[in-house]
Amino acid sequence: MNSFSSLSHPNIAFIKYWGNRDNTLRIPANGSISMNLSSLETRTTVEASPEFRIDSLTLNNRRETGAVLDRVKVFFDLLREISGKPFYAHVKSENNFPLSAGIASSASAFAALAMVGSKAFGLDLTEKELSILARRGSGSASRSIPGGFVEWHAGKTNAGSFAETIAPADHWELWDCVAVVTEQPKKTGSTEGHLLAGTSPLQAARVKDAPRRLEICRNAILKRDFEALANIIELDSNMMHGVMMTSQPPLMYWSPKSLEIMLEVAKWRKTSIPAAYTLDAGPNVHVICTREYAHRVRARLEKIPGVAWVLSSGVGSGVQMLS
Ligand code: DP6
């Protein structure tokens, strides 16, 4: 019996992944850049054995069935294929953040499964190979394998689509303060949303302009230039939501409260606090700032009526083995 445990973190994208060139392989339409979130943790244990008869998944002490388990089974089918081992796996995973916070837990989940799953199936993969494998479970998981600030190179083939660190976690003390405005699960998940990206007439322009935004974002991180970072991440988030809203059918992930917070954050930047907003496929607003402003950002967000609570995190490491 092989049992392995790992610690992984979700990430927040500064330049977003939205839409795939290849949906089965999860080869994205454009590259993306993110930072890992240190305070948000996923601890995962995988046991694999030829004696097990099924794959099973216990998530936050709840035995999963249905679509959540099916997605994990597909991932283990891939590991069975790559390793040539007819093992089944039992997975136990716990997050220290509520799933209702709308933080993409699939990123930390599949980063962990790539790491401990590959070990349990007797594979010894490099960081690049782990990123490629994690990508097959969830695109954004490819970015939770390396540490710190990470760029996922879109590539055109399975082997060419992987993420790597562009700057380590201690390069810049950035903070993500997440204003949670709803705890309802979203109606259209990211996987379904990616399929619709191409139906928006704006997606082609968004993808074409991606290398320019990636370069500005990469340079802003490398130079620790907050103003440049703030402008590009807000533009990129707005462009992705522009595509979402103009898909067929339209995907409206923002709520009026999200927009109110976005306008507030833009005002703070002009007047008092360097901060910038970015939103994933949901209404919760991620507010990025440097560590020195994190307390003030948090306090201000908490005062906005309709903000249920605020979750905050600095920059995290990549996936790590625990045993
Ligand atoms: C809006 O990685 O969750 O958060 O590959 O289908 O699992 P799948 O999608 P996922 O998409 C993330 C979309 C996003 C932007 C981003 O994180 O880059």
Short mmCIF file of C-alpha atoms and ligand atoms in Angstrom, two decimals:
data_model
loop_
_atom_site.label_atom_id
_atom_site.label_comp_id
_atom_site.label_asym_id
_atom_site.label_seq_id
_atom_site.Cartn_x
_atom_site.Cartn_y
_atom_site.Cartn_z
CA MET A 1 0.00 0.00 0.00
CA ASN A 2 1.29 3.46 -0.92
CA SER A 3 0.15 6.46 1.09
CA PHE A 4 1.36 10.01 0.43
CA SER A 5 0.28 13.43 1.70
CA SER A 6 0.75 16.94 0.41
CA LEU A 7 0.02 20.58 1.12
CA SER A 8 -1.09 22.84 -1.73
CA HIS A 9 -2.53 26.34 -2.21
CA PRO A 10 -5.07 27.82 -4.60
CA ASN A 11 -4.01 30.79 -6.72
CA ILE A 12 -5.49 34.07 -7.95
CA ALA A 13 -4.95 34.90 -11.61
CA PHE A 14 -3.72 38.37 -12.58
CA ILE A 15 -3.93 37.52 -16.29
CA LYS A 16 -6.82 35.09 -16.68
CA TYR A 17 -7.29 31.73 -18.33
CA TRP A 18 -10.66 31.71 -20.13
CA GLY A 19 -11.36 29.38 -23.04
CA ASN A 20 -9.40 26.41 -24.37
CA ARG A 21 -7.67 25.63 -27.64
CA ASP A 22 -8.23 21.96 -26.72
CA ASN A 23 -10.93 21.23 -24.14
CA THR A 24 -9.98 17.58 -23.55
CA LEU A 25 -6.31 18.31 -22.92
CA ARG A 26 -7.09 21.70 -21.31
CA ILE A 27 -4.67 23.53 -23.56
CA PRO A 28 -5.73 27.15 -22.99
CA ALA A 29 -6.44 29.78 -25.62
CA ASN A 30 -3.98 32.14 -23.90
CA GLY A 31 -1.22 32.14 -21.29
CA SER A 32 -1.92 33.34 -17.73
CA ILE A 33 -0.14 34.67 -14.64
CA SER A 34 -1.09 34.17 -10.98
CA MET A 35 0.11 34.19 -7.42
CA ASN A 36 -0.36 31.35 -4.97
CA LEU A 37 -2.28 32.10 -1.77
CA SER A 38 -0.31 31.08 1.32
CA SER A 39 -3.05 31.22 3.99
CA LEU A 40 -5.39 29.00 2.02
CA GLU A 41 -4.39 25.37 2.34
CA THR A 42 -5.46 22.01 0.95
CA ARG A 43 -4.10 18.89 2.65
CA THR A 44 -4.54 15.74 0.63
CA THR A 45 -3.69 12.08 1.26
CA VAL A 46 -3.78 9.46 -1.47
CA GLU A 47 -3.52 5.71 -0.92
CA ALA A 48 -3.30 3.56 -4.02
CA SER A 49 -3.39 -0.20 -4.16
CA PRO A 50 -4.08 -3.03 -6.63
CA GLU A 51 -6.34 -4.42 -3.90
CA PHE A 52 -8.76 -1.49 -3.95
CA ARG A 53 -11.77 -2.03 -6.20
CA ILE A 54 -12.87 1.59 -6.69
CA ASP A 55 -11.58 5.16 -6.50
CA SER A 56 -13.06 7.06 -3.55
CA LEU A 57 -12.97 10.67 -2.40
CA THR A 58 -13.60 12.16 1.05
CA LEU A 59 -13.67 15.96 0.92
CA ASN A 60 -13.77 17.89 4.21
CA ASN A 61 -14.90 14.66 5.96
CA ARG A 62 -17.75 14.09 3.47
CA ARG A 63 -17.79 11.09 1.15
CA GLU A 64 -18.26 12.47 -2.38
CA THR A 65 -20.26 10.85 -5.18
CA GLY A 66 -21.56 12.11 -8.53
CA ALA A 67 -19.82 14.71 -10.67
CA VAL A 68 -17.12 15.63 -8.11
CA LEU A 69 -16.02 12.00 -7.77
CA ASP A 70 -16.31 11.41 -11.53
CA ARG A 71 -13.82 14.20 -12.24
CA VAL A 72 -11.32 12.64 -9.82
CA LYS A 73 -11.87 9.19 -11.40
CA VAL A 74 -11.04 10.60 -14.84
CA PHE A 75 -7.81 11.95 -13.35
CA PHE A 76 -6.93 8.54 -11.89
CA ASP A 77 -7.74 6.91 -15.25
CA LEU A 78 -5.01 9.15 -16.65
CA LEU A 79 -2.59 8.09 -13.89
CA ARG A 80 -3.43 4.41 -14.55
CA GLU A 81 -2.71 5.00 -18.23
CA ILE A 82 0.58 6.86 -17.67
CA SER A 83 1.91 4.52 -14.96
CA GLY A 84 0.57 1.28 -16.46
CA LYS A 85 -0.46 0.28 -12.90
CA PRO A 86 -3.98 -1.13 -12.36
CA PHE A 87 -4.31 0.60 -8.96
CA TYR A 88 -7.35 2.29 -7.51
CA ALA A 89 -7.00 5.24 -5.15
CA HIS A 90 -8.60 6.44 -1.95
CA VAL A 91 -8.33 10.21 -1.51
CA LYS A 92 -8.90 12.29 1.61
CA SER A 93 -8.69 16.04 1.22
CA GLU A 94 -9.34 18.98 3.54
CA ASN A 95 -9.40 22.70 2.87
CA ASN A 96 -8.89 25.32 5.60
CA PHE A 97 -11.16 27.67 3.60
CA PRO A 98 -14.88 27.18 3.04
CA LEU A 99 -15.83 26.11 -0.47
CA SER A 100 -18.58 28.72 -0.23
CA ALA A 101 -15.90 31.44 -0.34
CA GLY A 102 -15.88 30.98 -4.10
CA ILE A 103 -12.12 30.39 -4.17
CA ALA A 104 -11.26 27.99 -6.98
CA SER A 105 -10.45 24.93 -4.87
CA SER A 106 -10.00 22.84 -8.04
CA ALA A 107 -6.57 24.48 -8.48
CA SER A 108 -5.19 23.32 -5.13
CA ALA A 109 -7.13 20.03 -5.36
CA PHE A 110 -5.63 18.91 -8.67
CA ALA A 111 -2.16 20.29 -7.87
CA ALA A 112 -2.24 18.04 -4.80
CA LEU A 113 -3.65 15.06 -6.72
CA ALA A 114 -0.92 15.40 -9.37
CA MET A 115 1.77 15.45 -6.69
CA VAL A 116 0.58 12.67 -4.35
CA GLY A 117 -1.28 10.71 -7.02
CA SER A 118 1.84 10.42 -9.18
CA LYS A 119 3.89 9.26 -6.16
CA ALA A 120 1.22 6.72 -5.18
CA PHE A 121 1.32 5.32 -8.74
CA GLY A 122 5.12 5.00 -8.54
CA LEU A 123 5.94 7.94 -10.82
CA ASP A 124 8.75 10.39 -10.11
CA LEU A 125 7.84 13.52 -12.07
CA THR A 126 9.67 16.84 -12.47
CA GLU A 127 7.92 20.12 -11.56
CA LYS A 128 7.19 20.72 -15.25
CA GLU A 129 5.71 17.23 -15.67
CA LEU A 130 3.59 17.71 -12.53
CA SER A 131 2.29 21.02 -13.88
CA ILE A 132 1.32 19.32 -17.16
CA LEU A 133 -0.41 16.52 -15.25
CA ALA A 134 -2.24 18.90 -12.86
CA ARG A 135 -3.47 20.89 -15.89
CA ARG A 136 -5.35 17.83 -17.14
CA GLY A 137 -7.43 17.86 -13.89
CA SER A 138 -8.03 21.63 -13.84
CA GLY A 139 -6.28 24.24 -15.97
CA SER A 140 -5.57 26.62 -13.10
CA ALA A 141 -4.06 23.71 -11.09
CA SER A 142 -1.03 23.83 -13.40
CA ARG A 143 -0.23 27.19 -11.74
CA SER A 144 -0.46 25.81 -8.16
CA ILE A 145 2.46 23.39 -8.73
CA PRO A 146 5.32 25.96 -8.86
CA GLY A 147 5.74 28.50 -6.03
CA GLY A 148 5.24 32.25 -5.77
CA PHE A 149 4.37 34.24 -8.90
CA VAL A 150 3.69 31.84 -11.73
CA GLU A 151 3.21 31.99 -15.51
CA TRP A 152 1.39 29.24 -17.39
CA HIS A 153 2.70 29.08 -20.97
CA ALA A 154 -0.32 28.28 -23.13
CA GLY A 155 1.62 26.09 -25.59
CA LYS A 156 0.01 24.20 -28.44
CA THR A 157 0.66 20.63 -27.34
CA ASN A 158 0.27 18.65 -24.12
CA ALA A 159 4.01 18.79 -23.41
CA GLY A 160 4.25 22.51 -24.25
CA SER A 161 1.51 23.72 -21.89
CA PHE A 162 2.91 24.10 -18.35
CA ALA A 163 3.51 26.68 -15.63
CA GLU A 164 6.72 27.90 -14.02
CA THR A 165 7.77 30.40 -11.37
CA ILE A 166 8.59 33.88 -12.64
CA ALA A 167 9.47 35.21 -9.16
CA PRO A 168 9.62 33.42 -5.79
CA ALA A 169 7.05 34.04 -3.03
CA ASP A 170 9.36 36.38 -1.09
CA HIS A 171 10.04 38.56 -4.15
CA TRP A 172 7.15 40.94 -3.36
CA GLU A 173 4.83 41.04 -0.35
CA LEU A 174 1.54 41.27 -2.18
CA TRP A 175 -1.73 40.51 -0.45
CA ASP A 176 -5.11 39.29 -1.70
CA CYS A 177 -8.11 40.44 0.39
CA VAL A 178 -11.22 38.64 -0.85
CA ALA A 179 -14.52 40.42 -0.23
CA VAL A 180 -17.03 37.57 -0.02
CA VAL A 181 -20.40 38.91 -1.16
CA THR A 182 -22.21 35.63 -1.63
CA GLU A 183 -21.80 32.12 -0.39
CA GLN A 184 -24.08 30.63 -3.04
CA PRO A 185 -22.38 28.23 -5.46
CA LYS A 186 -22.13 29.67 -8.98
CA LYS A 187 -24.66 28.49 -11.56
CA THR A 188 -22.15 27.87 -14.35
CA GLY A 189 -18.84 26.33 -13.33
CA SER A 190 -15.55 27.29 -15.02
CA THR A 191 -15.33 24.09 -17.07
CA GLU A 192 -18.72 24.82 -18.68
CA GLY A 193 -17.82 28.52 -18.99
CA HIS A 194 -14.61 27.78 -20.92
CA LEU A 195 -16.73 25.96 -23.55
CA LEU A 196 -18.71 29.16 -24.19
CA ALA A 197 -15.74 31.56 -24.49
CA GLY A 198 -15.50 31.11 -28.26
CA THR A 199 -19.14 32.15 -28.72
CA SER A 200 -18.26 35.72 -27.71
CA PRO A 201 -17.13 37.96 -30.58
CA LEU A 202 -14.74 39.58 -28.06
CA GLN A 203 -12.76 36.40 -27.26
CA ALA A 204 -10.57 36.54 -30.39
CA ALA A 205 -9.49 40.11 -29.58
CA ARG A 206 -8.88 39.19 -25.95
CA VAL A 207 -6.70 36.21 -26.92
CA LYS A 208 -4.82 38.19 -29.59
CA ASP A 209 -3.89 40.90 -27.08
CA ALA A 210 -2.87 38.39 -24.36
CA PRO A 211 0.92 38.38 -25.07
CA ARG A 212 0.98 42.17 -24.54
CA ARG A 213 -0.89 41.95 -21.23
CA LEU A 214 1.28 39.04 -20.09
CA GLU A 215 4.43 41.04 -20.77
CA ILE A 216 3.17 44.10 -18.90
CA CYS A 217 2.09 41.95 -15.95
CA ARG A 218 5.35 39.94 -15.87
CA ASN A 219 7.43 43.14 -15.96
CA ALA A 220 5.30 44.81 -13.29
CA ILE A 221 5.90 41.81 -11.00
CA LEU A 222 9.63 41.68 -11.74
CA LYS A 223 10.00 45.46 -11.12
CA ARG A 224 7.53 45.49 -8.19
CA ASP A 225 5.63 48.26 -10.00
CA PHE A 226 2.23 48.31 -8.28
CA GLU A 227 0.60 50.97 -10.47
CA ALA A 228 1.43 49.04 -13.65
CA LEU A 229 0.23 45.79 -12.06
CA ALA A 230 -3.00 47.39 -10.85
CA ASN A 231 -3.90 48.77 -14.28
CA ILE A 232 -3.20 45.55 -16.15
CA ILE A 233 -4.97 43.19 -13.76
CA GLU A 234 -8.11 45.33 -13.72
CA LEU A 235 -8.06 45.55 -17.51
CA ASP A 236 -7.56 41.79 -17.84
CA SER A 237 -10.35 40.98 -15.39
CA ASN A 238 -12.72 43.38 -17.18
CA MET A 239 -11.80 41.84 -20.55
CA MET A 240 -12.54 38.33 -19.30
CA HIS A 241 -15.88 39.45 -17.86
CA GLY A 242 -16.58 41.25 -21.15
CA VAL A 243 -16.17 37.91 -22.91
CA MET A 244 -18.29 36.12 -20.31
CA MET A 245 -21.13 38.67 -20.57
CA THR A 246 -21.14 38.50 -24.37
CA SER A 247 -21.10 34.69 -24.63
CA GLN A 248 -24.13 32.80 -25.94
CA PRO A 249 -25.81 32.36 -23.51
CA PRO A 250 -24.34 35.28 -21.55
CA LEU A 251 -22.57 34.52 -18.28
CA MET A 252 -23.11 37.24 -15.69
CA TYR A 253 -20.78 36.42 -12.83
CA TRP A 254 -20.76 39.95 -11.33
CA SER A 255 -23.42 41.14 -8.95
CA PRO A 256 -24.35 44.80 -8.32
CA LYS A 257 -22.37 44.51 -5.07
CA SER A 258 -19.25 43.38 -6.96
CA LEU A 259 -19.47 46.46 -9.16
CA GLU A 260 -19.92 48.70 -6.12
CA ILE A 261 -16.72 47.27 -4.58
CA MET A 262 -14.81 47.55 -7.87
CA LEU A 263 -15.71 51.24 -8.10
CA GLU A 264 -14.69 51.78 -4.47
CA VAL A 265 -11.31 50.11 -5.01
CA ALA A 266 -10.66 52.22 -8.12
CA LYS A 267 -11.50 55.33 -6.05
CA TRP A 268 -9.13 54.29 -3.22
CA ARG A 269 -6.32 53.93 -5.74
CA LYS A 270 -6.85 57.47 -7.01
CA THR A 271 -7.08 58.99 -3.54
CA SER A 272 -5.51 56.98 -0.73
CA ILE A 273 -4.70 53.25 -1.00
CA PRO A 274 -2.84 51.46 -3.81
CA ALA A 275 -5.21 48.55 -4.43
CA ALA A 276 -6.64 46.80 -7.49
CA TYR A 277 -9.57 44.46 -8.07
CA THR A 278 -9.81 41.21 -9.98
CA LEU A 279 -12.74 38.77 -10.20
CA ASP A 280 -12.79 35.12 -11.21
CA ALA A 281 -15.91 33.25 -12.32
CA GLY A 282 -17.99 34.57 -9.44
CA PRO A 283 -19.12 37.77 -7.71
CA ASN A 284 -16.52 37.83 -4.89
CA VAL A 285 -13.97 40.59 -5.36
CA HIS A 286 -10.26 39.90 -4.91
CA VAL A 287 -8.51 43.10 -3.87
CA ILE A 288 -4.75 43.06 -4.42
CA CYS A 289 -2.47 45.37 -2.45
CA THR A 290 0.94 45.35 -0.80
CA ARG A 291 1.31 44.02 2.74
CA GLU A 292 1.56 47.49 4.30
CA TYR A 293 -1.96 48.35 3.10
CA ALA A 294 -3.59 44.96 3.73
CA HIS A 295 -5.03 45.89 7.16
CA ARG A 296 -6.59 49.06 5.83
CA VAL A 297 -8.01 47.34 2.74
CA ARG A 298 -9.48 44.61 4.90
CA ALA A 299 -11.01 47.09 7.37
CA ARG A 300 -12.54 49.14 4.54
CA LEU A 301 -13.96 46.08 2.79
CA GLU A 302 -15.48 44.82 6.05
CA LYS A 303 -17.33 48.13 6.44
CA ILE A 304 -19.08 47.86 3.06
CA PRO A 305 -22.69 46.71 3.71
CA GLY A 306 -23.31 43.39 1.98
CA VAL A 307 -19.74 42.12 2.35
CA ALA A 308 -20.30 38.93 4.35
CA TRP A 309 -16.65 38.54 5.36
CA VAL A 310 -13.12 39.08 4.12
CA LEU A 311 -10.50 36.42 3.64
CA SER A 312 -6.88 37.47 3.18
CA SER A 313 -3.60 35.91 2.14
CA GLY A 314 -0.04 36.65 1.17
CA VAL A 315 1.98 34.91 -1.57
CA GLY A 316 2.30 31.14 -1.22
CA SER A 317 4.76 28.42 -2.11
CA GLY A 318 4.16 25.62 -4.59
CA VAL A 319 2.83 22.17 -3.77
CA GLN A 320 4.83 20.29 -1.11
CA MET A 321 5.02 16.70 0.09
CA LEU A 322 4.13 16.28 3.77
CA SER A 323 5.36 12.74 4.33
C1 DP6 B 1 -11.85 32.50 -14.07
O1 DP6 B 1 -9.07 26.19 -13.93
O2 DP6 B 1 -11.31 26.43 -12.81
O3 DP6 B 1 -10.56 31.37 -12.42
O4 DP6 B 1 -9.73 23.91 -16.28
O5 DP6 B 1 -12.19 23.71 -16.29
O6 DP6 B 1 -10.93 23.40 -14.14
P1 DP6 B 1 -10.99 24.09 -15.49
O7 DP6 B 1 -11.17 25.65 -15.19
P2 DP6 B 1 -10.50 26.51 -14.07
O8 DP6 B 1 -10.67 27.98 -14.70
C2 DP6 B 1 -10.22 29.10 -14.02
C3 DP6 B 1 -10.89 30.30 -14.58
C4 DP6 B 1 -10.65 31.58 -13.81
C5 DP6 B 1 -9.41 32.32 -14.33
C6 DP6 B 1 -8.07 31.76 -13.91
O9 DP6 B 1 -7.94 31.22 -12.79
O10 DP6 B 1 -7.13 31.94 -14.69
#
